[in-house]
């Protein structure tokens, strides 16, 4: 029995690329067995978003999914697609069901040089996606107000702490929370992914200043590492390294890269943008959602490239970069091959990645890369011709 790969189709320009990738790069070469879910906005609307929930449960069942970028509806989209309601972000829904952590990794090719010259290996960012400032409660206070933290214990007793007495003038206050279960899941996902990738794991927080809050992150990571992962890390010859967040930032800048960097929610939000722009382009960034139980969902980090899609609809030529979407497929196929012990599939994934990189390194690329490359002789290809160029390269490797 062959386990199917869960396929989540999506929207706009990436949906167009999705089909081209299947037609040109996958189906001619492998016997592709997928369980197909159409997460295109039209079909999400027809199913009251049930298809998103079903696709996430299928991922839990089968273990590996590949996802195309999807529209997160806003007011304009509700109008454009005549939606019954403003559905939640599919990625948010899937992440909620898988309880996972997102790992984002830049794809490095010669000719697209990172801004930081000593970065030779990709830096993977893992962002904790629960709590902190994203689920905060905040208020503006006037002069004379007083802000206090009131904790009502399970037994009904209370504990009150003064935050600040605004007697002398107006100000602001903010409260944040997190839960140990979520931090624990985050830690396990990070340790598992580090083992999966055979890469060091770095984690930084501000435990010296935040002796209860950030220190709890440090303690939970440490406890889980000592109990469950220390020996496995030694066997895999990788390291878990904790330090203050500022020290981590300083060391990352001077490193040659190659590590997985676990970040608290806000740090991950900010640092992932820094890493993707420093490595070149959002279109060269892959993303994988890993659940603490070891379920994987692969996708590109960018969105549906709406502007290009509208040009495409008008019949204009587009030059949209399909690399991150190709790598979402190769990531998923490789993982499926590893889990099911199909070495040919793992090899195919490796070759498709190599073909994609070599195509660019030979100077054939989409417009976004042509604008930033250090290569002098390049050919700018349209969306379809780039994929065809990768196919030609792949044929020479197989
Ligand atoms: P986007 O699709 O990431 O595109 C923003 C801009 O970045 C594009 O207009 C383009 O710049 C450039 N770009 C991104 N990917 C590219 C690629 N593969 N090749 C070439 N250029 C690329 O973000 P958006 O336009 O803000 O969002 C569009 C839709 O995507 C929204 O409905 C949003 O909800 C959705 N979205 C989905 C996901 C997801 O499913 N994971 C993530 C983010 C956003 P130029 O226009 O300058 O060429
Ligand atoms: Mg951000």
Short mmCIF file of C-alpha atoms and ligand atoms in Angstrom, two decimals:
data_model
loop_
_atom_site.label_atom_id
_atom_site.label_comp_id
_atom_site.label_asym_id
_atom_site.label_seq_id
_atom_site.Cartn_x
_atom_site.Cartn_y
_atom_site.Cartn_z
CA UNK A 1 0.00 0.00 0.00
CA UNK A 2 1.39 3.36 -1.03
CA UNK A 3 0.67 6.29 1.30
CA UNK A 4 -0.64 9.24 -0.67
CA UNK A 5 0.88 12.69 -0.39
CA UNK A 6 -1.71 15.24 0.73
CA UNK A 7 -1.93 17.90 -2.00
CA UNK A 8 -3.47 21.27 -1.11
CA UNK A 9 -4.09 23.37 -4.20
CA UNK A 10 -4.34 27.14 -3.85
CA UNK A 11 -4.96 30.49 -5.51
CA UNK A 12 -4.01 32.97 -8.22
CA UNK A 13 -0.51 32.95 -9.77
CA UNK A 14 0.76 30.17 -7.53
CA UNK A 15 -2.17 27.97 -8.65
CA UNK A 16 -1.04 28.55 -12.25
CA UNK A 17 2.56 27.63 -11.34
CA UNK A 18 1.29 24.60 -9.38
CA UNK A 19 -0.24 23.06 -12.49
CA UNK A 20 2.85 23.84 -14.62
CA UNK A 21 5.11 22.18 -12.04
CA UNK A 22 2.95 19.06 -12.01
CA UNK A 23 2.73 18.94 -15.81
CA UNK A 24 6.38 19.63 -16.59
CA UNK A 25 8.44 18.55 -13.60
CA UNK A 26 6.57 15.83 -11.74
CA UNK A 27 4.13 13.73 -13.75
CA UNK A 28 6.50 12.99 -16.67
CA UNK A 29 9.08 11.64 -14.20
CA UNK A 30 7.30 10.00 -11.26
CA UNK A 31 4.11 8.10 -10.52
CA UNK A 32 2.55 10.85 -8.44
CA UNK A 33 0.04 9.60 -5.86
CA UNK A 34 -1.71 12.45 -4.12
CA UNK A 35 -4.90 12.89 -2.13
CA UNK A 36 -6.12 16.16 -3.63
CA UNK A 37 -7.78 18.98 -1.68
CA UNK A 38 -8.75 22.16 -3.49
CA UNK A 39 -8.05 25.04 -1.09
CA UNK A 40 -8.69 27.60 -3.83
CA UNK A 41 -10.90 30.32 -2.35
CA UNK A 42 -13.86 29.44 -4.58
CA UNK A 43 -13.94 25.87 -3.31
CA UNK A 44 -13.31 26.90 0.29
CA UNK A 45 -16.40 29.07 -0.03
CA UNK A 46 -18.44 26.25 -1.58
CA UNK A 47 -17.54 23.95 1.32
CA UNK A 48 -17.84 26.60 4.06
CA UNK A 49 -14.10 26.08 4.55
CA UNK A 50 -14.62 22.43 5.50
CA UNK A 51 -12.07 21.46 2.81
CA UNK A 52 -9.32 23.23 4.78
CA UNK A 53 -10.19 21.32 7.94
CA UNK A 54 -10.41 18.03 6.00
CA UNK A 55 -7.02 18.62 4.38
CA UNK A 56 -5.42 19.21 7.79
CA UNK A 57 -6.93 16.00 9.17
CA UNK A 58 -5.71 14.12 6.09
CA UNK A 59 -2.23 15.48 6.85
CA UNK A 60 -2.44 14.14 10.40
CA UNK A 61 -3.49 10.77 8.98
CA UNK A 62 -0.94 10.44 6.16
CA UNK A 63 1.94 12.44 7.69
CA UNK A 64 3.06 14.65 4.76
CA UNK A 65 1.37 17.46 2.82
CA UNK A 66 2.38 19.97 0.14
CA UNK A 67 0.48 23.26 0.00
CA UNK A 68 0.11 25.95 -2.63
CA UNK A 69 -0.18 29.58 -1.46
CA UNK A 70 -3.75 30.59 -0.68
CA UNK A 71 -5.64 33.83 -0.30
CA UNK A 72 -6.42 34.93 3.24
CA UNK A 73 -9.72 36.77 2.71
CA UNK A 74 -10.09 40.42 3.64
CA UNK A 75 -12.99 42.76 2.87
CA UNK A 76 -11.85 43.22 -0.75
CA UNK A 77 -11.68 39.44 -1.30
CA UNK A 78 -15.15 38.92 0.20
CA UNK A 79 -16.42 41.29 -2.49
CA UNK A 80 -14.23 39.91 -5.31
CA UNK A 81 -15.21 36.25 -4.72
CA UNK A 82 -18.75 36.85 -3.36
CA UNK A 83 -17.82 34.99 -0.16
CA UNK A 84 -20.41 33.82 2.34
CA UNK A 85 -18.11 35.07 5.08
CA UNK A 86 -14.59 36.26 5.78
CA UNK A 87 -12.94 32.88 6.32
CA UNK A 88 -9.91 32.58 8.55
CA UNK A 89 -6.42 32.15 7.14
CA UNK A 90 -6.07 28.54 5.88
CA UNK A 91 -2.53 28.48 7.26
CA UNK A 92 -3.86 29.49 10.66
CA UNK A 93 -6.55 26.79 10.54
CA UNK A 94 -4.07 24.10 9.48
CA UNK A 95 -1.52 25.22 12.07
CA UNK A 96 -4.22 25.08 14.75
CA UNK A 97 -5.09 21.47 13.87
CA UNK A 98 -1.49 20.31 13.45
CA UNK A 99 -0.32 22.34 16.48
CA UNK A 100 2.89 22.90 14.59
CA UNK A 101 5.85 25.20 14.24
CA UNK A 102 6.84 26.89 10.97
CA UNK A 103 10.46 26.57 9.81
CA UNK A 104 11.56 28.91 7.01
CA UNK A 105 14.76 28.31 5.07
CA UNK A 106 16.28 30.35 2.24
CA UNK A 107 17.35 28.53 -0.93
CA UNK A 108 20.94 29.42 -1.73
CA UNK A 109 22.26 29.55 -5.30
CA UNK A 110 25.51 30.90 -6.71
CA UNK A 111 25.02 34.36 -8.15
CA UNK A 112 22.43 35.42 -5.57
CA UNK A 113 24.71 36.40 -2.71
CA UNK A 114 23.50 37.06 0.82
CA UNK A 115 24.00 40.67 2.02
CA UNK A 116 26.00 39.27 4.94
CA UNK A 117 29.12 38.03 3.19
CA UNK A 118 30.08 35.39 5.76
CA UNK A 119 26.69 33.61 5.51
CA UNK A 120 27.48 30.54 3.41
CA UNK A 121 24.77 28.17 4.63
CA UNK A 122 21.05 28.87 4.96
CA UNK A 123 19.75 30.04 8.33
CA UNK A 124 16.44 28.42 9.21
CA UNK A 125 14.07 30.42 11.39
CA UNK A 126 11.57 28.65 13.64
CA UNK A 127 8.91 30.98 14.95
CA UNK A 128 6.78 30.16 17.96
CA UNK A 129 3.30 31.05 16.78
CA UNK A 130 1.34 31.41 20.00
CA UNK A 131 0.81 34.21 22.50
CA UNK A 132 3.05 37.06 23.65
CA UNK A 133 2.28 40.42 22.03
CA UNK A 134 -0.01 38.78 19.43
CA UNK A 135 -2.60 37.90 22.07
CA UNK A 136 -1.98 40.88 24.30
CA UNK A 137 -4.34 43.04 26.32
CA UNK A 138 -3.39 46.68 26.39
CA UNK A 139 -4.70 50.07 27.43
CA UNK A 140 -3.96 53.78 27.44
CA UNK A 141 -4.04 55.35 30.87
CA UNK A 142 -4.55 58.92 31.98
CA UNK A 143 -2.65 60.82 34.64
CA UNK A 144 -3.80 59.64 38.05
CA UNK A 145 -4.70 56.11 36.86
CA UNK A 146 -3.09 53.05 38.36
CA UNK A 147 -2.40 49.75 36.61
CA UNK A 148 -2.29 46.52 38.61
CA UNK A 149 -1.92 42.87 37.74
CA UNK A 150 -4.67 40.84 39.41
CA UNK A 151 -4.36 37.05 39.54
CA UNK A 152 -7.35 35.02 40.71
CA UNK A 153 -6.07 31.63 41.80
CA UNK A 154 -7.89 28.33 41.31
CA UNK A 155 -8.87 28.34 45.00
CA UNK A 156 -10.44 31.78 44.68
CA UNK A 157 -7.74 33.73 46.51
CA UNK A 158 -6.22 36.69 44.72
CA UNK A 159 -2.81 38.21 44.28
CA UNK A 160 -2.26 41.78 43.19
CA UNK A 161 0.91 43.40 41.83
CA UNK A 162 1.36 47.06 41.08
CA UNK A 163 2.49 47.58 37.48
CA UNK A 164 2.71 51.35 37.57
CA UNK A 165 1.13 54.29 39.31
CA UNK A 166 0.43 56.88 36.63
CA UNK A 167 0.07 59.64 39.22
CA UNK A 168 2.54 61.92 37.46
CA UNK A 169 1.25 61.56 33.90
CA UNK A 170 -0.53 59.51 31.26
CA UNK A 171 0.93 56.33 29.79
CA UNK A 172 0.34 52.89 28.39
CA UNK A 173 0.18 49.35 29.71
CA UNK A 174 0.29 45.91 28.09
CA UNK A 175 -0.13 42.37 29.34
CA UNK A 176 1.08 39.21 27.64
CA UNK A 177 0.70 35.53 28.29
CA UNK A 178 1.86 32.17 27.08
CA UNK A 179 1.08 28.59 28.09
CA UNK A 180 3.53 25.86 29.02
CA UNK A 181 1.89 23.33 26.69
CA UNK A 182 2.48 25.55 23.68
CA UNK A 183 6.08 26.28 24.62
CA UNK A 184 6.62 22.55 25.15
CA UNK A 185 5.20 21.68 21.71
CA UNK A 186 7.35 24.39 20.18
CA UNK A 187 10.47 23.03 21.85
CA UNK A 188 9.74 19.45 20.75
CA UNK A 189 9.09 20.55 17.15
CA UNK A 190 12.40 22.40 17.14
CA UNK A 191 14.41 19.52 18.60
CA UNK A 192 12.76 17.04 16.20
CA UNK A 193 13.40 19.22 13.18
CA UNK A 194 17.04 19.77 14.18
CA UNK A 195 17.48 15.97 14.31
CA UNK A 196 15.62 15.58 11.01
CA UNK A 197 17.89 18.13 9.32
CA UNK A 198 21.05 17.25 11.28
CA UNK A 199 21.59 20.91 12.10
CA UNK A 200 22.43 22.72 15.33
CA UNK A 201 19.56 24.38 17.17
CA UNK A 202 20.01 27.85 18.66
CA UNK A 203 17.51 29.54 20.95
CA UNK A 204 17.62 32.96 22.57
CA UNK A 205 15.37 34.79 25.02
CA UNK A 206 15.75 37.66 27.47
CA UNK A 207 15.82 35.58 30.65
CA UNK A 208 18.08 37.93 32.61
CA UNK A 209 15.55 40.75 32.41
CA UNK A 210 12.37 38.68 32.29
CA UNK A 211 13.05 36.31 35.18
CA UNK A 212 9.63 34.62 35.15
CA UNK A 213 8.36 34.97 31.60
CA UNK A 214 11.35 34.49 29.31
CA UNK A 215 13.07 32.34 31.90
CA UNK A 216 10.21 29.85 31.62
CA UNK A 217 10.94 29.47 27.89
CA UNK A 218 14.59 28.80 28.69
CA UNK A 219 13.70 26.31 31.45
CA UNK A 220 11.19 24.37 29.36
CA UNK A 221 13.61 24.06 26.43
CA UNK A 222 16.36 22.98 28.78
CA UNK A 223 14.29 20.41 30.63
CA UNK A 224 12.98 18.78 27.45
CA UNK A 225 16.44 18.75 25.93
CA UNK A 226 18.04 17.10 28.97
CA UNK A 227 15.26 14.51 29.34
CA UNK A 228 14.42 13.61 25.77
CA UNK A 229 16.98 14.83 23.27
CA UNK A 230 20.46 15.12 24.73
CA UNK A 231 21.58 11.64 23.73
CA UNK A 232 19.95 11.82 20.31
CA UNK A 233 21.75 15.09 19.65
CA UNK A 234 25.08 13.57 20.69
CA UNK A 235 24.52 10.63 18.36
CA UNK A 236 23.63 12.97 15.49
CA UNK A 237 26.64 15.15 16.38
CA UNK A 238 24.58 18.30 16.60
CA UNK A 239 24.33 20.87 19.36
CA UNK A 240 21.61 22.70 21.28
CA UNK A 241 22.82 26.18 22.15
CA UNK A 242 20.96 28.64 24.40
CA UNK A 243 22.03 32.21 24.98
CA UNK A 244 20.59 35.67 25.57
CA UNK A 245 18.71 36.88 22.48
CA UNK A 246 21.12 39.80 21.94
CA UNK A 247 24.10 37.47 22.13
CA UNK A 248 22.40 35.14 19.63
CA UNK A 249 21.78 38.03 17.22
CA UNK A 250 25.43 39.13 17.45
CA UNK A 251 26.69 35.58 16.89
CA UNK A 252 24.29 34.96 13.96
CA UNK A 253 25.70 37.99 12.16
CA UNK A 254 29.25 36.65 12.48
CA UNK A 255 28.40 33.01 11.77
CA UNK A 256 28.60 31.18 8.47
CA UNK A 257 24.97 30.12 8.90
CA UNK A 258 23.71 26.57 8.79
CA UNK A 259 21.80 26.54 12.08
CA UNK A 260 18.13 26.40 12.99
CA UNK A 261 17.26 29.50 15.01
CA UNK A 262 14.29 29.06 17.32
CA UNK A 263 12.62 32.38 18.05
CA UNK A 264 9.91 33.58 20.38
CA UNK A 265 6.86 34.85 18.51
CA UNK A 266 7.88 38.51 18.09
CA UNK A 267 11.56 37.76 17.47
CA UNK A 268 10.53 35.26 14.77
CA UNK A 269 8.21 37.76 13.11
CA UNK A 270 10.97 40.35 12.86
CA UNK A 271 13.98 38.12 12.23
CA UNK A 272 12.33 36.05 9.49
CA UNK A 273 11.90 39.23 7.43
CA UNK A 274 15.51 40.15 8.05
CA UNK A 275 16.74 36.69 7.05
CA UNK A 276 14.63 36.49 3.88
CA UNK A 277 15.64 39.91 2.61
CA UNK A 278 19.29 39.35 3.52
CA UNK A 279 19.36 36.06 1.59
CA UNK A 280 17.85 37.68 -1.50
CA UNK A 281 14.16 37.20 -2.05
CA UNK A 282 10.92 35.98 -0.52
CA UNK A 283 10.50 33.94 -3.69
CA UNK A 284 13.54 31.88 -2.63
CA UNK A 285 12.25 30.93 0.81
CA UNK A 286 10.74 27.56 1.67
CA UNK A 287 8.57 26.89 4.63
CA UNK A 288 7.58 23.74 6.46
CA UNK A 289 5.10 23.30 9.27
CA UNK A 290 6.22 20.55 11.65
CA UNK A 291 3.94 19.19 14.34
CA UNK A 292 5.35 17.98 17.67
CA UNK A 293 4.21 14.46 16.67
CA UNK A 294 6.28 14.62 13.46
CA UNK A 295 3.76 15.54 10.74
CA UNK A 296 5.08 17.75 7.91
CA UNK A 297 3.40 20.32 5.65
CA UNK A 298 5.59 21.98 2.99
CA UNK A 299 4.93 25.26 1.16
CA UNK A 300 6.51 28.38 -0.29
CA UNK A 301 6.88 31.28 2.15
CA UNK A 302 5.42 33.84 -0.27
CA UNK A 303 1.78 34.51 -1.11
CA UNK A 304 -0.29 34.06 -4.26
CA UNK A 305 1.52 36.88 -6.15
CA UNK A 306 -1.73 38.65 -6.93
CA UNK A 307 -0.25 41.44 -9.07
CA UNK A 308 1.31 38.95 -11.48
CA UNK A 309 -1.95 36.98 -11.64
CA UNK A 310 -3.95 40.01 -12.74
CA UNK A 311 -1.40 40.59 -15.51
CA UNK A 312 -1.70 36.91 -16.44
CA UNK A 313 -5.50 37.24 -16.63
CA UNK A 314 -5.08 40.20 -18.97
CA UNK A 315 -3.05 37.94 -21.25
CA UNK A 316 0.23 39.64 -20.39
CA UNK A 317 3.44 37.67 -19.97
CA UNK A 318 4.54 37.02 -16.37
CA UNK A 319 7.92 36.14 -14.95
CA UNK A 320 6.96 34.67 -11.60
CA UNK A 321 9.54 32.71 -9.64
CA UNK A 322 8.44 29.10 -9.03
CA UNK A 323 11.53 28.01 -7.08
CA UNK A 324 10.00 28.05 -3.58
CA UNK A 325 6.95 26.15 -4.84
CA UNK A 326 9.18 23.58 -6.59
CA UNK A 327 11.09 23.16 -3.31
CA UNK A 328 7.83 22.69 -1.42
CA UNK A 329 7.17 19.71 -3.69
CA UNK A 330 10.70 18.33 -3.39
CA UNK A 331 10.60 18.68 0.40
CA UNK A 332 7.33 16.75 0.56
CA UNK A 333 8.38 14.07 -1.93
CA UNK A 334 11.69 13.53 -0.15
CA UNK A 335 9.95 13.18 3.21
CA UNK A 336 7.39 10.74 1.73
CA UNK A 337 10.24 8.76 0.19
CA UNK A 338 12.09 8.63 3.52
CA UNK A 339 9.01 7.57 5.48
CA UNK A 340 7.98 4.90 2.96
CA UNK A 341 11.53 3.80 2.21
CA UNK A 342 11.43 4.66 -1.50
CA UNK A 343 15.03 5.74 -2.24
CA UNK A 344 14.20 6.51 -5.90
CA UNK A 345 11.76 9.19 -4.74
CA UNK A 346 14.36 10.75 -2.42
CA UNK A 347 16.84 10.75 -5.32
CA UNK A 348 14.30 12.34 -7.64
CA UNK A 349 13.68 15.14 -5.14
CA UNK A 350 17.44 15.76 -4.86
CA UNK A 351 17.80 15.88 -8.66
CA UNK A 352 14.89 18.26 -9.14
CA UNK A 353 16.41 20.62 -6.58
CA UNK A 354 19.79 20.37 -8.25
CA UNK A 355 18.26 20.99 -11.70
CA UNK A 356 16.47 24.08 -10.37
CA UNK A 357 19.63 25.51 -8.81
CA UNK A 358 21.80 24.71 -11.82
CA UNK A 359 19.34 26.37 -14.19
CA UNK A 360 19.70 29.61 -12.22
CA UNK A 361 23.46 29.20 -11.83
CA UNK A 362 23.72 28.94 -15.63
CA UNK A 363 22.06 32.35 -15.86
CA UNK A 364 18.47 31.34 -16.69
CA UNK A 365 16.11 32.91 -14.18
CA UNK A 366 12.92 34.86 -13.58
CA UNK A 367 12.85 38.63 -13.47
CA UNK A 368 12.96 39.01 -9.65
CA UNK A 369 16.32 37.20 -9.57
CA UNK A 370 17.70 38.86 -12.70
CA UNK A 371 17.30 42.17 -10.85
CA UNK A 372 19.45 41.11 -7.88
CA UNK A 373 21.97 38.66 -9.28
CA UNK A 374 25.69 39.35 -9.39
CA UNK A 375 25.92 37.38 -12.67
CA UNK A 376 26.54 39.53 -15.71
CA UNK A 377 25.19 37.30 -18.47
CA UNK A 378 21.65 36.28 -17.68
CA UNK A 379 18.54 35.38 -19.63
CA UNK A 380 15.24 36.49 -18.11
CA UNK A 381 12.58 33.87 -18.69
CA UNK A 382 8.82 33.98 -18.32
CA UNK A 383 7.03 31.82 -15.75
CA UNK A 384 6.50 28.88 -18.10
CA UNK A 385 9.87 29.00 -19.88
CA UNK A 386 11.75 28.92 -16.59
CA UNK A 387 9.96 25.71 -15.62
CA UNK A 388 10.69 24.26 -19.08
CA UNK A 389 14.37 25.18 -18.66
CA UNK A 390 14.39 23.30 -15.34
CA UNK A 391 12.78 20.33 -17.07
CA UNK A 392 15.49 20.27 -19.73
CA UNK A 393 18.16 20.34 -17.03
CA UNK A 394 16.38 17.60 -15.08
CA UNK A 395 16.29 15.37 -18.16
CA UNK A 396 20.09 15.55 -18.33
CA UNK A 397 20.38 14.49 -14.69
CA UNK A 398 18.01 11.51 -14.83
P1 LIG B 1 2.93 37.94 -2.20
O1 LIG B 1 2.02 37.07 -2.94
O2 LIG B 1 4.00 37.26 -1.43
O3 LIG B 1 3.61 38.97 -3.21
C1 LIG B 1 4.13 40.23 -2.85
C2 LIG B 1 5.11 40.70 -3.90
O4 LIG B 1 6.35 40.02 -3.72
C3 LIG B 1 4.70 40.39 -5.32
O5 LIG B 1 3.82 41.35 -5.84
C4 LIG B 1 6.04 40.33 -6.02
O6 LIG B 1 6.59 41.62 -6.21
C5 LIG B 1 6.89 39.64 -4.97
N1 LIG B 1 6.83 38.18 -5.06
C6 LIG B 1 6.33 37.31 -4.14
N2 LIG B 1 6.47 36.06 -4.56
C7 LIG B 1 7.05 36.12 -5.78
C8 LIG B 1 7.43 35.14 -6.72
N3 LIG B 1 7.23 33.83 -6.50
N4 LIG B 1 8.00 35.56 -7.88
C9 LIG B 1 8.21 36.85 -8.12
N5 LIG B 1 7.87 37.83 -7.26
C10 LIG B 1 7.29 37.47 -6.11
O7 LIG B 1 2.14 38.82 -1.18
P2 LIG B 1 0.79 39.70 -1.38
O8 LIG B 1 0.69 40.19 -2.78
O9 LIG B 1 0.84 40.63 -0.26
O10 LIG B 1 -0.37 38.71 -1.11
C11 LIG B 1 -1.15 38.11 -2.13
C12 LIG B 1 -2.07 37.09 -1.49
O11 LIG B 1 -1.29 36.05 -0.92
C13 LIG B 1 -2.95 37.66 -0.39
O12 LIG B 1 -4.29 37.34 -0.66
C14 LIG B 1 -2.47 36.95 0.87
O13 LIG B 1 -3.54 36.63 1.72
C15 LIG B 1 -1.83 35.70 0.34
N6 LIG B 1 -0.72 35.15 1.14
C16 LIG B 1 -0.70 33.80 1.31
C17 LIG B 1 0.33 33.20 1.98
C18 LIG B 1 0.32 31.70 2.13
O14 LIG B 1 -0.56 31.02 1.65
N7 LIG B 1 1.30 31.14 2.78
C19 LIG B 1 1.39 33.97 2.48
C20 LIG B 1 1.36 35.35 2.28
C21 LIG B 1 0.31 35.93 1.60
P3 LIG B 1 6.37 42.50 -7.54
O15 LIG B 1 4.90 42.77 -7.61
O16 LIG B 1 7.20 43.71 -7.23
O17 LIG B 1 6.86 41.72 -8.71
MG1 LIG B 2 7.18 39.78 9.84
#
